[in-house]
CSV table of C-alpha atoms in Angstrom, one decimal:
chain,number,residue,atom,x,y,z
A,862,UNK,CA,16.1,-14.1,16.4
A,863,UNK,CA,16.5,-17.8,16.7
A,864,UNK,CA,16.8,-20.1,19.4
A,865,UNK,CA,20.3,-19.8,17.7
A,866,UNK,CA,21.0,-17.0,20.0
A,867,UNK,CA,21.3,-19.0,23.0
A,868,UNK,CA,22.5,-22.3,22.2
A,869,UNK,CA,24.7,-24.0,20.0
A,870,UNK,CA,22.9,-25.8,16.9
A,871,UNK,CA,22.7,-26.3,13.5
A,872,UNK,CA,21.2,-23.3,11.5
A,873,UNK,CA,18.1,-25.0,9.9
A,874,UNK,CA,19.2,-25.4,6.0
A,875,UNK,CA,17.7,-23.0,3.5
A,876,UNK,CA,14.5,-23.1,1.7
A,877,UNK,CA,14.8,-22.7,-1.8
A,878,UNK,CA,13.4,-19.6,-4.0
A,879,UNK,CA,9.8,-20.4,-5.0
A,880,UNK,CA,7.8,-18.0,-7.6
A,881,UNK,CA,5.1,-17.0,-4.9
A,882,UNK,CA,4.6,-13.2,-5.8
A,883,UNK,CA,2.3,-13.0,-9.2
A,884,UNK,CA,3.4,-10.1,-12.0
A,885,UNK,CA,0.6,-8.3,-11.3
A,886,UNK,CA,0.5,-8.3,-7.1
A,887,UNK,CA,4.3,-6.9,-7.8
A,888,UNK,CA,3.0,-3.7,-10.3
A,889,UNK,CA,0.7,-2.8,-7.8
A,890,UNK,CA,3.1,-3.0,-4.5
A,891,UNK,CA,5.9,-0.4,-6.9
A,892,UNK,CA,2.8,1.8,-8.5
A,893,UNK,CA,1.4,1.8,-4.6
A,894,UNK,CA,4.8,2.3,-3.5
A,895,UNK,CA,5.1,5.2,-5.7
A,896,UNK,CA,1.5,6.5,-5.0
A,897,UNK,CA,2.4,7.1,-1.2
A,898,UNK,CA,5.6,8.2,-1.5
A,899,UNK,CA,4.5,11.0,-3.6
A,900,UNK,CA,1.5,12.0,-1.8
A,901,UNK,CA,3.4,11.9,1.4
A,902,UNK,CA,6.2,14.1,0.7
A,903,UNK,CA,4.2,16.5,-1.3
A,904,UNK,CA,1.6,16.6,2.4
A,905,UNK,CA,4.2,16.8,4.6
A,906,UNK,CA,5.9,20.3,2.6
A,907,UNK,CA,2.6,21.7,2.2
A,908,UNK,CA,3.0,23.7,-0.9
A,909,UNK,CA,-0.3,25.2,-2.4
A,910,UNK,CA,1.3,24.7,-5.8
A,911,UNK,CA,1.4,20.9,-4.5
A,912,UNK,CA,-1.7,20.2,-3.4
A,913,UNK,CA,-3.1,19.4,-7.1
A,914,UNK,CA,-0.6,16.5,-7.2
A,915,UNK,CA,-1.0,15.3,-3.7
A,916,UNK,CA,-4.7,15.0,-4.4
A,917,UNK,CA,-4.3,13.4,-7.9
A,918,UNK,CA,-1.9,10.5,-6.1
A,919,UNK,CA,-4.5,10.0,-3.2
A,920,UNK,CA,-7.2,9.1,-5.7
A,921,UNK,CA,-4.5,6.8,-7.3
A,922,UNK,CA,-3.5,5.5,-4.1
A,923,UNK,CA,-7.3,4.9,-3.7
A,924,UNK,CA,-7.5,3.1,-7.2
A,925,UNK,CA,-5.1,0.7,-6.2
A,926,UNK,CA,-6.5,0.0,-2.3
A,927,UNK,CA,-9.8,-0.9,-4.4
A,928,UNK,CA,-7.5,-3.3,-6.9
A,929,UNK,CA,-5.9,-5.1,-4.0
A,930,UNK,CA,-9.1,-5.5,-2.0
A,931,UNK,CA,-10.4,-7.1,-5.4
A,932,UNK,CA,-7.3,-9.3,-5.8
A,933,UNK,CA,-7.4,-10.2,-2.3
A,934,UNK,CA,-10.5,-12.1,-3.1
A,935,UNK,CA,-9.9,-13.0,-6.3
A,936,UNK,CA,-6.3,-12.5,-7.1
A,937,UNK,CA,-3.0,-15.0,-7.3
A,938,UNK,CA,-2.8,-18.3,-4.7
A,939,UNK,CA,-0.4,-16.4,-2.2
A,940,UNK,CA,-2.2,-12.5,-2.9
A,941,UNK,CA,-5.6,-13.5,-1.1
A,942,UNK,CA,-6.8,-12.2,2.1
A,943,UNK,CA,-6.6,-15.8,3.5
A,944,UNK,CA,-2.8,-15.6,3.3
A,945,UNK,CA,-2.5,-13.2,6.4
A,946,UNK,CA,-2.4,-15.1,9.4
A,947,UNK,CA,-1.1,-12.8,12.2
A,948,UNK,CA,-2.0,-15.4,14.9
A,949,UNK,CA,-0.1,-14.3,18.3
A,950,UNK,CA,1.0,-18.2,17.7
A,951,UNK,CA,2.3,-17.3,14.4
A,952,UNK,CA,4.5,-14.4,16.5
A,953,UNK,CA,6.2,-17.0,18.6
A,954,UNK,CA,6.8,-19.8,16.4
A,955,UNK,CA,8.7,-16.7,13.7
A,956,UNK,CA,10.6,-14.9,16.9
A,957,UNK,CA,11.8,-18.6,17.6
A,958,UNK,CA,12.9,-19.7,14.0
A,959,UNK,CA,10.5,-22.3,14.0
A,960,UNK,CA,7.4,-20.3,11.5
A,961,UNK,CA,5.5,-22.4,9.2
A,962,UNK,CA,6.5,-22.1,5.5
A,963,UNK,CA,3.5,-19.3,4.4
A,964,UNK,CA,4.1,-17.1,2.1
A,965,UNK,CA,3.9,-13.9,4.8
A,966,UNK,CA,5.2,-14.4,8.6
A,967,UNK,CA,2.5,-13.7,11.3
A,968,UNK,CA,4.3,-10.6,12.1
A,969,UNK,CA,5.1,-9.5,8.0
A,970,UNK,CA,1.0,-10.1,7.9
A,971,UNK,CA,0.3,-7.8,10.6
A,972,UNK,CA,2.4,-5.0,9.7
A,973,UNK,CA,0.8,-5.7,6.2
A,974,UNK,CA,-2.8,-5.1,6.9
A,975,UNK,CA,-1.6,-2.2,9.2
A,976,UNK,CA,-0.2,-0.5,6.5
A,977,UNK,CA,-2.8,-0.8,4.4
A,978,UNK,CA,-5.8,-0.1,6.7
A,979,UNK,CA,-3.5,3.0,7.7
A,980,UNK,CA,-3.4,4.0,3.9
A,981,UNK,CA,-7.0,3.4,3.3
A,982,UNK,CA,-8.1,5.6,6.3
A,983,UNK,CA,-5.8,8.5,4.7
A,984,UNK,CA,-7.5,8.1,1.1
A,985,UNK,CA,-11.2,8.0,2.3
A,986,UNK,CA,-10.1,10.8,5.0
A,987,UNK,CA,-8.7,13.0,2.3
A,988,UNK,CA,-11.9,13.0,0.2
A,989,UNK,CA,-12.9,14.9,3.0
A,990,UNK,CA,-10.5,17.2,4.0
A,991,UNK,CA,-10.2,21.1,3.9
A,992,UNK,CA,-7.3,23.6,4.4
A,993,UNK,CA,-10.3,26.0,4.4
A,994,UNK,CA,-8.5,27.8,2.3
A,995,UNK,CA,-7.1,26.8,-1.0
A,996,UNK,CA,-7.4,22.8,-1.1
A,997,UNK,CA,-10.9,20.5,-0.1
A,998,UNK,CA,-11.2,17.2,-1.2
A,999,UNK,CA,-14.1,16.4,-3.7
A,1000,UNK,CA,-16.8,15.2,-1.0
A,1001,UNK,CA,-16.4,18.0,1.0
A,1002,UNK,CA,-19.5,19.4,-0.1
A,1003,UNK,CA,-21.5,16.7,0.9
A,1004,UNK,CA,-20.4,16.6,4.4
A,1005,UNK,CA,-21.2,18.4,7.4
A,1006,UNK,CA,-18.6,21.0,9.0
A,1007,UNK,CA,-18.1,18.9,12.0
A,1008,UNK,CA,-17.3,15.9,10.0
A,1009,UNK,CA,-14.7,17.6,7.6
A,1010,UNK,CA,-12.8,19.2,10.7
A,1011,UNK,CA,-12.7,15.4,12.5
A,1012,UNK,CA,-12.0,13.9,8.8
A,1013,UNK,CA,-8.8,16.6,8.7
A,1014,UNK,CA,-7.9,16.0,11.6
A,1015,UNK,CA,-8.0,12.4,11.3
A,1016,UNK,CA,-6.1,12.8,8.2
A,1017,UNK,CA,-3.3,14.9,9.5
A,1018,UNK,CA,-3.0,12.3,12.6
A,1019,UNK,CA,-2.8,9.4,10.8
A,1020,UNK,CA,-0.5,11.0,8.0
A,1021,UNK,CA,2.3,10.2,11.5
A,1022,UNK,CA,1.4,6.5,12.1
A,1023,UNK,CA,1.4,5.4,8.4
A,1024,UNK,CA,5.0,7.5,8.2
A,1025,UNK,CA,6.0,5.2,11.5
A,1026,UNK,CA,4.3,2.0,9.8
A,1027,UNK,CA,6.3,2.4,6.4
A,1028,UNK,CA,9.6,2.7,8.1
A,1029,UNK,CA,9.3,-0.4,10.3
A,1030,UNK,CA,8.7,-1.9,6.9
A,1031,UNK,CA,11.9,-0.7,5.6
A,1032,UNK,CA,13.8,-1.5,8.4
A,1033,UNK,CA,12.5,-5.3,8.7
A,1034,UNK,CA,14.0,-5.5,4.7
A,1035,UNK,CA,17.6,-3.6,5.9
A,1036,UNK,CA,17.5,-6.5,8.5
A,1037,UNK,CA,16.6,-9.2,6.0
A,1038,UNK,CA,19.5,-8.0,4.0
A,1039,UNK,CA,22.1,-8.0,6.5
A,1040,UNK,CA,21.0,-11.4,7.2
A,1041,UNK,CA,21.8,-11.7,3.5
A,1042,UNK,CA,18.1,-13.2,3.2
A,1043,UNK,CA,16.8,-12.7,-0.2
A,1044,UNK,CA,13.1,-12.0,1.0
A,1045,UNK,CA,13.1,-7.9,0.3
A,1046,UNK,CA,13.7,-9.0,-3.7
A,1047,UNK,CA,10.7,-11.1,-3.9
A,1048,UNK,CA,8.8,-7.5,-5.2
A,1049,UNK,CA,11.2,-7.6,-8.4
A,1050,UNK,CA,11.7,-11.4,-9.0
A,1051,UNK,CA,8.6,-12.9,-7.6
A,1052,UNK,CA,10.3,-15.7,-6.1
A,1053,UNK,CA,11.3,-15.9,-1.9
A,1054,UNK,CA,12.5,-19.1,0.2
A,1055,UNK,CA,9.9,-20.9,0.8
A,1056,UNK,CA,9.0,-24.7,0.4
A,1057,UNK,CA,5.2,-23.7,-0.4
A,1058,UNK,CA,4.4,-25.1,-4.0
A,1059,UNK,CA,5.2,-22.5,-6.8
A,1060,UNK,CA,2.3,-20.1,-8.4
A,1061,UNK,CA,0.9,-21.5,-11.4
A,1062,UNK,CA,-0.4,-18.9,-12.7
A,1063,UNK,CA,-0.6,-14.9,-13.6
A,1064,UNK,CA,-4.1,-14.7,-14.1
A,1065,UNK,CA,-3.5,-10.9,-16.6
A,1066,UNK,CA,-7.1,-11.4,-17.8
A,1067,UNK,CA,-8.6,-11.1,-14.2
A,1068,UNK,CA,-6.0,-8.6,-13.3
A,1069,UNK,CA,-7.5,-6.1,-16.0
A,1070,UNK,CA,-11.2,-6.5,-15.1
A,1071,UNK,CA,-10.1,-5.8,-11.6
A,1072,UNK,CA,-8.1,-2.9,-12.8
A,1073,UNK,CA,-10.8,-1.8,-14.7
A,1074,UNK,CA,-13.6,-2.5,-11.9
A,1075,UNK,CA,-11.0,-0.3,-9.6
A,1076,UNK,CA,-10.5,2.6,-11.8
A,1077,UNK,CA,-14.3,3.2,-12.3
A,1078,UNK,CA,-15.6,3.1,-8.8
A,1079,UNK,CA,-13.5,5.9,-7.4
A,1080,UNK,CA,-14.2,7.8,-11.0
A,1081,UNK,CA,-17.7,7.1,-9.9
A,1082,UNK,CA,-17.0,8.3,-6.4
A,1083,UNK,CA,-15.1,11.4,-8.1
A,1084,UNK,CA,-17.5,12.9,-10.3
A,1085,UNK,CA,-20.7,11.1,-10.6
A,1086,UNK,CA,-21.2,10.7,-6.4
């Protein structure tokens, strides 16, 4: 919404399309993409004969949390943590038209870090979790029986708010695109309107140490912990 709405002015012209969005931030957001999605339909119909998969794409799921954390701090210009602004400030100045050019909105940032704070609590709650049945996540065994029944039912809760958190996401992109704004195709071209300078650089060689620094902490925390 824009002050647009209430008066007559000129719309603001457009910013062009910058590359902001490095190659490997984008692999990530479809393999994480891909992660949850699978994880969370294979929860929410509860087969037994699916539980081997749903655990196999929570410890992927927790693979990538570790990447991005790393790339967060070390990644691309516009992937670092420093890039998230959701000032309340930030919420006004986007609701009236008039946001700074960053690379995420104050309120794109918030629902962001949500999302992923929401995802991370489901990966380090699942380690934890029992049907006391037929599935347990690996660090069951090292945990007490009151923490295992609040980590499941944790798990379970919060299963509901990343569901609610993921479709608020979608639905800001269907509104993007009715607005015919390009923004929701910066995940496959890289580039959204922006007048921030363009990325410079990939960086593939720290994306593979971080890659490689991700996948062999949670095998650490699978099978030597």
């Amino acid at each position: 919404m824009t002050d647009d709405a209430f008066e007559s002015s000129p719309s603001p012209p457009r910013r062009p399309l910058t590359l902001i969005w490095d190659w490997p931030l984008r692999l990530w957001h479809w393999l994480f993409a891909l992660c949850l999605a699978g994880s969370l339909t294979t929860g929410l119909i509860g087969d037994i004969a699916l539980m081997d998969w749903h655990l196999r794409l929570g410890y992927a799921a927790l693979g990538l949390l570790v990447f991005r954390l790393g790339w967060a701090l070390w990644g691309g210009r516009y992937a670092r943590l420093a890039t998230f602004r959701p000032s309340p400030r930030g919420f006004v100045e986007h609701f009236r038209g008039r946001g700074v050019s960053e690379p995420r909105s104050a309120p794109g940032s918030a629902l962001v870090l949500l999302m992923l704070l929401a995802a991370a609590t489901q990966a380090v709650t699942g380690l934890f979790t029992s049907d006391e049945i037929f599935t347990e996540g690996p660090l069951v065994r090292h945990a007490s029986g009151d923490t295992v029944d609040a980590m499941s039912a944790l798990h379970h809760r919060v299963f509901w708010v990343l569901i609610g958190l993921i479709g608020a996401h979608l639905t800001a992109h269907v509104i993007y695109g009715l607005r015919r704004d390009p923004t929701p195709l910066g995940m496959f071209t890289g580039r959204k309107p922006s007048s921030l300078p363009a990325l410079g650089r990939h960086l593939p060689v720290r994306a593979g140490i971080t890659a490689a620094a991700a996948a062999a902490a949670v095998w650490a925390l699978l099978y030597v912990y």
